[in-house]
Amino acid sequence: MVYYVRYLKPPKWEKKKKGSGYEYYIIALITITNDLGNDFLAEDAELCFTWVRHPQLQIKAQQLDDWEAGSRQLPVIMGPFTANMVGDGEACFKAQVLEIGEDRLKTDKAPLVVAGFSAPFSKSKAAPKLVERQFYVGDERSTRFKIWEETGNSIARHLWDAALASIMFLNDVTKGVDVGMPALNQLLTSPRSSPLQVIELGTGCGMVGIGLTTMIENCEVLLTDMPEAEEIVQRNLDQSKPKANSVAKFQTLDWAEPPSELCDKPLDLILVSDCTYNSDSQPALVSCLERLVRSSPDALILVALKRRHESEAVFFELMATAGFVSQQANVKLPTQHDESDEIQMYSYRRRAE
Ligand SMILES: C[S@@+](CC[C@H](N)C(=O)[O-])C[C@H]1O[C@@H](n2cnc3c(N)ncnc32)[C@H](O)[C@@H]1O
């Protein structure tokens, strides 16, 4: 289980009277929790806070502080700085675990605590309630992407561990690593004369589909979710840097009523990350998958899930009844006290008649 630096109160400038003038501090309230927000990092960690000039990315100041096991939140007070130093421009703030450095998504190398970058703020403008995650993938620092999520508790506008694991897994697959799913390896490594057609269901912030476009060329990804996800996905699309001839866009799709033009779209790959947590919505999800593969019988479905409770077994039963057969692999994520956690990956395909 990975932990994430979150802003309970996003950073802002606070000024205090000093002699005949003022001095300035960045103040914020952070916490470090798992994706569900119900478990706090329970080991000591040395944190590094960085004030960066926006958009030049010039580091203005850094400060260390300690997260102590048992904490639920940590107030940040960084400063004092003079009015001259602060200026009228915009600032960004980053909170990270010192020893982790950059957040890298690679099998067996994922960060235990994902750093949190604030949105820009200034003396006259507070930072919106958003946090940005910045990742690089595999061994190539050139394969990078950034994903915004909300600081609140929305399920859709939020990142989940299965999305991180999906990126680590897809990176291995695209590099030709044998993950025990030969059809998926072939699909993502064979030369293509036309773009690979991908749809992602329940995309949330868009991390998996957007991440895929930064890893491979010649790939068209349609990110789908309920309408409440659109704004954050669009924000993430606007700053994405896909590889040559790859593109991603968003369209609303409710599993209960998939639009017919999408159901008839030819597809090679369907991505589903952390969408099996609610057994009530599983019949709609499985029937949507069935509907999508009706016109693309060779499409592969890649499902990433974190087993949370027994009721999720209904997904596997429904998929088997619908005639899907699967291959399974596991992706390890770090968790505290040097232990590891597993995200399960299933590659489904329609059973041959
Ligand atoms: C736990 S989140 C996972 C988000 C993202 N895939 C990830 O791994 O970070 C589950 C997602 O499924 C979406 N979802 C739930 N029910 C849905 C439905 N009936 N139709 C479409 N999307 C749905 C939610 O809006 C949410 O974005």
Short mmCIF file of C-alpha atoms and ligand atoms in Angstrom, two decimals:
data_model
loop_
_atom_site.label_atom_id
_atom_site.label_comp_id
_atom_site.label_asym_id
_atom_site.label_seq_id
_atom_site.Cartn_x
_atom_site.Cartn_y
_atom_site.Cartn_z
CA MET A 1 0.00 0.00 0.00
CA VAL A 2 1.45 3.26 -1.17
CA TYR A 3 1.05 6.50 0.82
CA TYR A 4 0.43 9.95 -0.61
CA VAL A 5 1.32 13.40 0.76
CA ARG A 6 -1.99 15.28 0.88
CA TYR A 7 -2.85 18.89 1.65
CA LEU A 8 -5.53 19.17 4.32
CA LYS A 9 -4.93 22.92 3.91
CA PRO A 10 -3.16 23.90 0.66
CA PRO A 11 -0.15 26.20 1.07
CA LYS A 12 -0.63 29.96 1.26
CA TRP A 13 1.38 33.03 2.23
CA GLU A 14 0.89 34.42 5.71
CA LYS A 15 2.40 37.76 6.68
CA LYS A 16 3.43 38.79 10.18
CA LYS A 17 4.36 42.25 11.42
CA LYS A 18 8.11 42.59 11.94
CA GLY A 19 9.41 46.00 13.07
CA SER A 20 8.14 48.59 10.58
CA GLY A 21 7.47 46.00 7.84
CA TYR A 22 6.31 42.40 7.36
CA GLU A 23 7.85 38.98 7.07
CA TYR A 24 6.25 36.14 5.13
CA TYR A 25 5.74 32.43 5.80
CA ILE A 26 4.33 29.60 3.72
CA ILE A 27 1.80 27.79 5.86
CA ALA A 28 0.00 24.54 5.04
CA LEU A 29 -1.39 21.46 6.76
CA ILE A 30 -0.33 18.11 5.34
CA THR A 31 -1.08 14.50 6.03
CA ILE A 32 0.27 11.21 4.63
CA THR A 33 -2.39 8.60 3.95
CA ASN A 34 -3.17 5.63 1.74
CA ASP A 35 -5.41 5.97 -1.34
CA LEU A 36 -8.63 5.46 0.64
CA GLY A 37 -7.53 8.08 3.17
CA ASN A 38 -8.28 5.75 6.11
CA ASP A 39 -4.70 4.77 7.04
CA PHE A 40 -1.85 7.12 8.02
CA LEU A 41 1.86 6.51 7.44
CA ALA A 42 2.85 4.87 10.72
CA GLU A 43 6.62 5.13 10.48
CA ASP A 44 8.99 8.06 10.95
CA ALA A 45 10.00 9.90 7.79
CA GLU A 46 12.22 12.90 7.12
CA LEU A 47 10.30 15.32 4.94
CA CYS A 48 11.66 17.98 2.62
CA PHE A 49 9.56 21.04 1.77
CA THR A 50 10.49 23.09 -1.28
CA TRP A 51 9.29 26.53 -2.35
CA VAL A 52 9.59 26.88 -6.13
CA ARG A 53 9.06 30.00 -8.25
CA HIS A 54 6.26 29.36 -10.79
CA PRO A 55 6.50 28.84 -13.75
CA GLN A 56 10.31 29.11 -13.91
CA LEU A 57 10.71 26.15 -11.49
CA GLN A 58 13.56 27.96 -9.74
CA ILE A 59 14.06 26.64 -6.19
CA LYS A 60 13.77 29.54 -3.71
CA ALA A 61 14.04 27.69 -0.37
CA GLN A 62 14.03 24.25 1.22
CA GLN A 63 13.34 23.12 4.74
CA LEU A 64 13.37 19.74 6.52
CA ASP A 65 10.86 18.47 9.05
CA ASP A 66 9.94 15.14 10.63
CA TRP A 67 6.80 13.07 10.17
CA GLU A 68 6.52 10.99 13.31
CA ALA A 69 4.91 7.55 13.45
CA GLY A 70 1.45 7.96 14.93
CA SER A 71 0.91 11.43 13.42
CA ARG A 72 -2.33 12.23 11.62
CA GLN A 73 -1.29 15.63 10.29
CA LEU A 74 1.66 17.99 10.26
CA PRO A 75 1.46 21.79 10.21
CA VAL A 76 4.00 23.36 7.86
CA ILE A 77 5.53 26.75 8.61
CA MET A 78 8.28 27.67 6.18
CA GLY A 79 10.09 30.96 6.53
CA PRO A 80 10.50 33.78 7.40
CA PHE A 81 11.04 35.43 3.99
CA THR A 82 11.23 39.12 3.17
CA ALA A 83 8.58 40.84 1.02
CA ASN A 84 11.28 41.36 -1.62
CA MET A 85 12.07 37.69 -1.77
CA VAL A 86 8.40 36.68 -2.05
CA GLY A 87 7.58 39.26 -4.75
CA ASP A 88 4.20 39.38 -6.48
CA GLY A 89 4.69 36.32 -8.67
CA GLU A 90 3.38 32.81 -8.20
CA ALA A 91 4.86 30.12 -5.99
CA CYS A 92 4.49 26.33 -5.86
CA PHE A 93 5.20 24.12 -2.91
CA LYS A 94 6.38 20.52 -2.84
CA ALA A 95 6.33 18.12 0.11
CA GLN A 96 8.23 14.85 -0.26
CA VAL A 97 10.07 12.21 1.74
CA LEU A 98 13.72 13.26 1.53
CA GLU A 99 15.23 9.85 0.83
CA ILE A 100 12.75 8.99 -1.96
CA GLY A 101 13.60 11.86 -4.29
CA GLU A 102 11.71 11.63 -7.61
CA ASP A 103 8.72 9.30 -7.85
CA ARG A 104 9.62 6.47 -10.18
CA LEU A 105 7.13 3.84 -11.35
CA LYS A 106 9.04 0.65 -12.01
CA THR A 107 8.51 -2.92 -10.83
CA ASP A 108 10.02 -3.26 -7.34
CA LYS A 109 11.00 0.44 -7.32
CA ALA A 110 7.74 2.27 -6.61
CA PRO A 111 7.91 4.97 -3.93
CA LEU A 112 6.46 4.22 -0.49
CA VAL A 113 5.29 7.85 -0.22
CA VAL A 114 4.27 9.80 -3.33
CA ALA A 115 5.26 13.49 -3.20
CA GLY A 116 2.63 16.23 -3.42
CA PHE A 117 3.09 19.38 -5.53
CA SER A 118 0.70 22.23 -4.83
CA ALA A 119 -1.04 24.31 -7.46
CA PRO A 120 0.39 27.84 -7.92
CA PHE A 121 -0.44 30.48 -5.30
CA SER A 122 0.57 34.07 -4.65
CA LYS A 123 0.16 36.76 -1.98
CA SER A 124 -3.20 37.63 -3.52
CA LYS A 125 -4.37 34.18 -4.64
CA ALA A 126 -4.80 30.99 -2.59
CA ALA A 127 -3.85 27.61 -4.12
CA PRO A 128 -6.87 25.62 -5.34
CA LYS A 129 -7.58 22.33 -3.55
CA LEU A 130 -5.53 20.24 -5.95
CA VAL A 131 -2.34 18.24 -5.68
CA GLU A 132 -0.10 17.19 -8.54
CA ARG A 133 1.80 13.90 -8.74
CA GLN A 134 4.88 13.81 -10.94
CA PHE A 135 6.13 10.42 -12.10
CA TYR A 136 8.77 9.03 -14.36
CA VAL A 137 8.38 5.54 -15.69
CA GLY A 138 10.83 2.65 -15.80
CA ASP A 139 14.46 3.52 -16.47
CA GLU A 140 13.88 6.46 -18.76
CA ARG A 141 13.69 9.81 -17.09
CA SER A 142 12.36 11.08 -20.42
CA THR A 143 9.12 9.10 -19.93
CA ARG A 144 7.41 11.40 -17.48
CA PHE A 145 3.91 12.46 -16.77
CA LYS A 146 2.08 14.63 -14.28
CA ILE A 147 -1.38 13.97 -12.85
CA TRP A 148 -3.54 16.35 -10.85
CA GLU A 149 -5.96 15.01 -8.26
CA GLU A 150 -8.27 16.77 -5.83
CA THR A 151 -7.35 17.10 -2.18
CA GLY A 152 -10.91 16.15 -1.11
CA ASN A 153 -12.57 12.74 -0.90
CA SER A 154 -14.11 12.30 -4.37
CA ILE A 155 -13.68 8.74 -5.68
CA ALA A 156 -13.38 9.85 -9.30
CA ARG A 157 -11.11 12.88 -8.90
CA HIS A 158 -8.54 10.93 -7.00
CA LEU A 159 -5.63 8.50 -7.71
CA TRP A 160 -5.71 4.87 -6.63
CA ASP A 161 -2.85 2.39 -6.08
CA ALA A 162 -4.08 0.16 -8.91
CA ALA A 163 -3.39 3.02 -11.35
CA LEU A 164 0.27 3.19 -10.23
CA ALA A 165 0.56 -0.60 -10.51
CA SER A 166 -1.05 -0.54 -13.98
CA ILE A 167 1.59 1.91 -15.21
CA MET A 168 4.42 -0.23 -13.78
CA PHE A 169 2.89 -3.31 -15.40
CA LEU A 170 2.24 -1.68 -18.78
CA ASN A 171 5.81 -0.38 -18.79
CA ASP A 172 7.09 -3.96 -18.40
CA VAL A 173 4.73 -5.19 -21.12
CA THR A 174 5.74 -2.48 -23.58
CA LYS A 175 9.42 -3.27 -22.90
CA GLY A 176 8.77 -6.93 -23.82
CA VAL A 177 9.17 -8.31 -20.27
CA ASP A 178 7.43 -11.70 -20.01
CA VAL A 179 4.58 -10.98 -17.60
CA GLY A 180 2.78 -14.25 -18.29
CA MET A 181 0.33 -12.62 -20.73
CA PRO A 182 1.77 -13.30 -24.21
CA ALA A 183 -1.19 -11.83 -26.11
CA LEU A 184 -0.81 -8.53 -24.24
CA ASN A 185 2.96 -8.50 -24.88
CA GLN A 186 2.31 -9.06 -28.56
CA LEU A 187 -0.38 -6.40 -28.74
CA LEU A 188 1.81 -3.70 -27.19
CA THR A 189 5.16 -4.56 -28.77
CA SER A 190 4.28 -5.52 -32.38
CA PRO A 191 4.74 -2.83 -35.06
CA ARG A 192 1.42 -1.22 -36.00
CA SER A 193 0.34 0.18 -39.33
CA SER A 194 -2.69 1.85 -37.76
CA PRO A 195 -3.10 3.27 -34.25
CA LEU A 196 -3.79 0.88 -31.37
CA GLN A 197 -7.39 1.52 -30.28
CA VAL A 198 -7.78 1.69 -26.49
CA ILE A 199 -10.66 2.62 -24.20
CA GLU A 200 -10.36 3.07 -20.44
CA LEU A 201 -13.45 2.59 -18.25
CA GLY A 202 -13.71 4.45 -14.92
CA THR A 203 -10.56 6.43 -15.71
CA GLY A 204 -10.82 8.70 -12.62
CA CYS A 205 -8.07 11.29 -13.12
CA GLY A 206 -6.97 9.59 -16.36
CA MET A 207 -3.65 8.28 -15.09
CA VAL A 208 -3.56 4.85 -16.78
CA GLY A 209 -4.70 5.90 -20.24
CA ILE A 210 -2.65 9.10 -20.24
CA GLY A 211 0.35 7.15 -18.93
CA LEU A 212 0.02 4.65 -21.79
CA THR A 213 0.17 7.43 -24.39
CA THR A 214 3.46 8.63 -22.85
CA MET A 215 4.92 5.11 -23.15
CA ILE A 216 4.01 4.01 -26.69
CA GLU A 217 3.66 5.57 -30.11
CA ASN A 218 0.71 5.23 -32.47
CA CYS A 219 -1.98 4.72 -29.90
CA GLU A 220 -5.43 6.34 -29.52
CA VAL A 221 -6.92 6.20 -26.03
CA LEU A 222 -10.48 7.15 -25.13
CA LEU A 223 -10.71 7.91 -21.40
CA THR A 224 -14.23 7.45 -20.01
CA ASP A 225 -15.97 7.98 -16.69
CA MET A 226 -19.01 9.68 -15.16
CA PRO A 227 -19.39 13.44 -15.85
CA GLU A 228 -17.82 14.41 -12.48
CA ALA A 229 -14.41 13.17 -13.70
CA GLU A 230 -14.34 15.28 -16.86
CA GLU A 231 -12.82 18.48 -15.45
CA ILE A 232 -9.85 16.82 -13.72
CA VAL A 233 -9.22 14.50 -16.69
CA GLN A 234 -9.26 17.49 -19.05
CA ARG A 235 -6.77 19.30 -16.81
CA ASN A 236 -4.52 16.25 -17.03
CA LEU A 237 -5.00 15.89 -20.78
CA ASP A 238 -4.11 19.55 -21.30
CA GLN A 239 -0.65 19.04 -19.80
CA SER A 240 0.01 15.53 -21.16
CA LYS A 241 2.90 14.86 -23.55
CA PRO A 242 2.01 11.79 -25.60
CA LYS A 243 4.54 9.98 -27.77
CA ALA A 244 4.49 10.42 -31.58
CA ASN A 245 1.09 9.68 -33.16
CA SER A 246 -0.47 8.92 -29.78
CA VAL A 247 -3.43 10.84 -28.42
CA ALA A 248 -5.94 10.62 -25.59
CA LYS A 249 -9.32 12.30 -25.15
CA PHE A 250 -12.26 12.07 -22.75
CA GLN A 251 -15.87 11.07 -23.25
CA THR A 252 -18.56 10.42 -20.65
CA LEU A 253 -19.53 6.75 -20.37
CA ASP A 254 -21.75 5.30 -17.65
CA TRP A 255 -21.33 1.50 -17.56
CA ALA A 256 -25.10 1.19 -17.17
CA GLU A 257 -25.77 3.03 -20.45
CA PRO A 258 -22.75 2.90 -22.78
CA PRO A 259 -23.47 5.05 -25.87
CA SER A 260 -24.03 2.85 -28.93
CA GLU A 261 -21.42 4.67 -31.05
CA LEU A 262 -18.78 3.67 -28.46
CA CYS A 263 -20.01 0.09 -28.30
CA ASP A 264 -19.52 -0.27 -32.03
CA LYS A 265 -16.04 1.28 -32.02
CA PRO A 266 -13.27 -1.19 -33.01
CA LEU A 267 -11.05 -1.82 -29.99
CA ASP A 268 -7.76 -3.58 -29.30
CA LEU A 269 -7.48 -2.98 -25.55
CA ILE A 270 -9.85 -2.09 -22.71
CA LEU A 271 -8.28 -0.77 -19.49
CA VAL A 272 -10.04 -1.04 -16.12
CA SER A 273 -8.21 0.08 -12.97
CA ASP A 274 -9.71 -0.21 -9.47
CA CYS A 275 -13.32 -0.37 -10.65
CA THR A 276 -14.37 -3.61 -8.93
CA TYR A 277 -14.64 -2.31 -5.34
CA ASN A 278 -18.44 -1.95 -5.39
CA SER A 279 -20.27 -5.24 -5.96
CA ASP A 280 -23.51 -3.37 -6.77
CA SER A 281 -22.00 -1.83 -9.90
CA GLN A 282 -20.35 -5.05 -11.15
CA PRO A 283 -23.28 -6.30 -13.29
CA ALA A 284 -23.26 -2.97 -15.18
CA LEU A 285 -19.46 -3.05 -15.58
CA VAL A 286 -19.42 -6.62 -16.88
CA SER A 287 -22.34 -6.04 -19.22
CA CYS A 288 -20.56 -2.92 -20.56
CA LEU A 289 -17.41 -5.03 -21.18
CA GLU A 290 -19.53 -7.67 -22.93
CA ARG A 291 -21.14 -5.00 -25.09
CA LEU A 292 -17.74 -3.50 -26.04
CA VAL A 293 -16.21 -6.83 -27.10
CA ARG A 294 -19.28 -7.82 -29.12
CA SER A 295 -18.00 -5.68 -31.99
CA SER A 296 -14.31 -6.30 -31.12
CA PRO A 297 -14.17 -10.01 -30.22
CA ASP A 298 -10.34 -10.06 -30.19
CA ALA A 299 -10.02 -7.13 -27.80
CA LEU A 300 -8.03 -7.73 -24.61
CA ILE A 301 -9.30 -6.41 -21.28
CA LEU A 302 -6.71 -5.51 -18.64
CA VAL A 303 -8.21 -5.27 -15.15
CA ALA A 304 -6.14 -4.01 -12.20
CA LEU A 305 -7.54 -4.47 -8.73
CA LYS A 306 -6.68 -4.31 -5.11
CA ARG A 307 -8.60 -6.99 -3.21
CA ARG A 308 -10.40 -5.15 -0.44
CA HIS A 309 -13.29 -7.43 0.48
CA GLU A 310 -14.85 -10.80 -0.31
CA SER A 311 -17.83 -9.28 -2.17
CA GLU A 312 -15.50 -8.42 -5.07
CA ALA A 313 -15.57 -12.12 -6.01
CA VAL A 314 -18.83 -11.36 -7.84
CA PHE A 315 -16.81 -9.67 -10.60
CA PHE A 316 -14.94 -12.91 -11.40
CA GLU A 317 -18.16 -14.94 -11.36
CA LEU A 318 -19.89 -12.50 -13.72
CA MET A 319 -16.89 -12.43 -16.07
CA ALA A 320 -16.78 -16.26 -16.21
CA THR A 321 -20.53 -16.45 -16.86
CA ALA A 322 -20.14 -13.88 -19.63
CA GLY A 323 -17.64 -16.22 -21.31
CA PHE A 324 -14.38 -14.40 -20.50
CA VAL A 325 -11.20 -16.33 -19.69
CA SER A 326 -8.29 -14.74 -17.86
CA GLN A 327 -4.59 -14.85 -17.14
CA GLN A 328 -3.34 -13.35 -13.89
CA ALA A 329 -0.18 -11.60 -12.71
CA ASN A 330 0.64 -9.60 -9.59
CA VAL A 331 2.40 -6.26 -9.19
CA LYS A 332 4.15 -5.58 -5.91
CA LEU A 333 3.81 -2.17 -4.30
CA PRO A 334 5.83 -1.18 -1.26
CA THR A 335 4.15 -0.71 2.07
CA GLN A 336 5.46 0.48 5.39
CA HIS A 337 7.84 -1.45 7.65
CA ASP A 338 9.63 -2.84 4.54
CA GLU A 339 6.70 -5.05 3.61
CA SER A 340 4.96 -5.25 0.26
CA ASP A 341 1.42 -5.27 -1.02
CA GLU A 342 -0.03 -6.73 -4.21
CA ILE A 343 -2.21 -5.39 -6.97
CA GLN A 344 -3.73 -8.14 -9.09
CA MET A 345 -3.69 -7.80 -12.87
CA TYR A 346 -6.07 -9.86 -15.02
CA SER A 347 -5.97 -10.06 -18.79
CA TYR A 348 -9.37 -11.18 -20.12
CA ARG A 349 -10.36 -12.34 -23.55
CA ARG A 350 -13.58 -13.84 -24.91
CA ARG A 351 -13.47 -17.64 -24.71
CA ALA A 352 -13.06 -19.12 -28.24
CA GLU A 353 -16.39 -20.69 -29.37
C1 LIG B 1 -11.65 3.80 -7.47
S1 LIG B 1 -11.89 4.84 -8.85
C2 LIG B 1 -10.57 4.35 -9.91
C3 LIG B 1 -10.12 5.49 -10.77
C4 LIG B 1 -8.94 5.18 -11.67
N1 LIG B 1 -9.25 4.14 -12.61
C5 LIG B 1 -7.71 4.82 -10.86
O1 LIG B 1 -7.35 3.64 -10.79
O2 LIG B 1 -7.09 5.75 -10.27
C6 LIG B 1 -13.31 4.11 -9.67
C7 LIG B 1 -13.79 4.89 -10.87
O3 LIG B 1 -14.90 4.24 -11.47
C8 LIG B 1 -15.85 5.22 -11.84
N2 LIG B 1 -17.20 4.63 -11.91
C9 LIG B 1 -17.92 4.09 -10.90
N3 LIG B 1 -19.14 3.69 -11.35
C10 LIG B 1 -19.17 4.00 -12.68
C11 LIG B 1 -20.15 3.84 -13.71
N4 LIG B 1 -21.35 3.29 -13.46
N5 LIG B 1 -19.85 4.25 -14.96
C12 LIG B 1 -18.65 4.80 -15.23
N6 LIG B 1 -17.67 4.99 -14.30
C13 LIG B 1 -17.94 4.60 -13.03
C14 LIG B 1 -15.75 6.26 -10.74
O4 LIG B 1 -16.30 7.51 -11.14
C15 LIG B 1 -14.26 6.29 -10.50
O5 LIG B 1 -13.61 7.23 -11.31
#
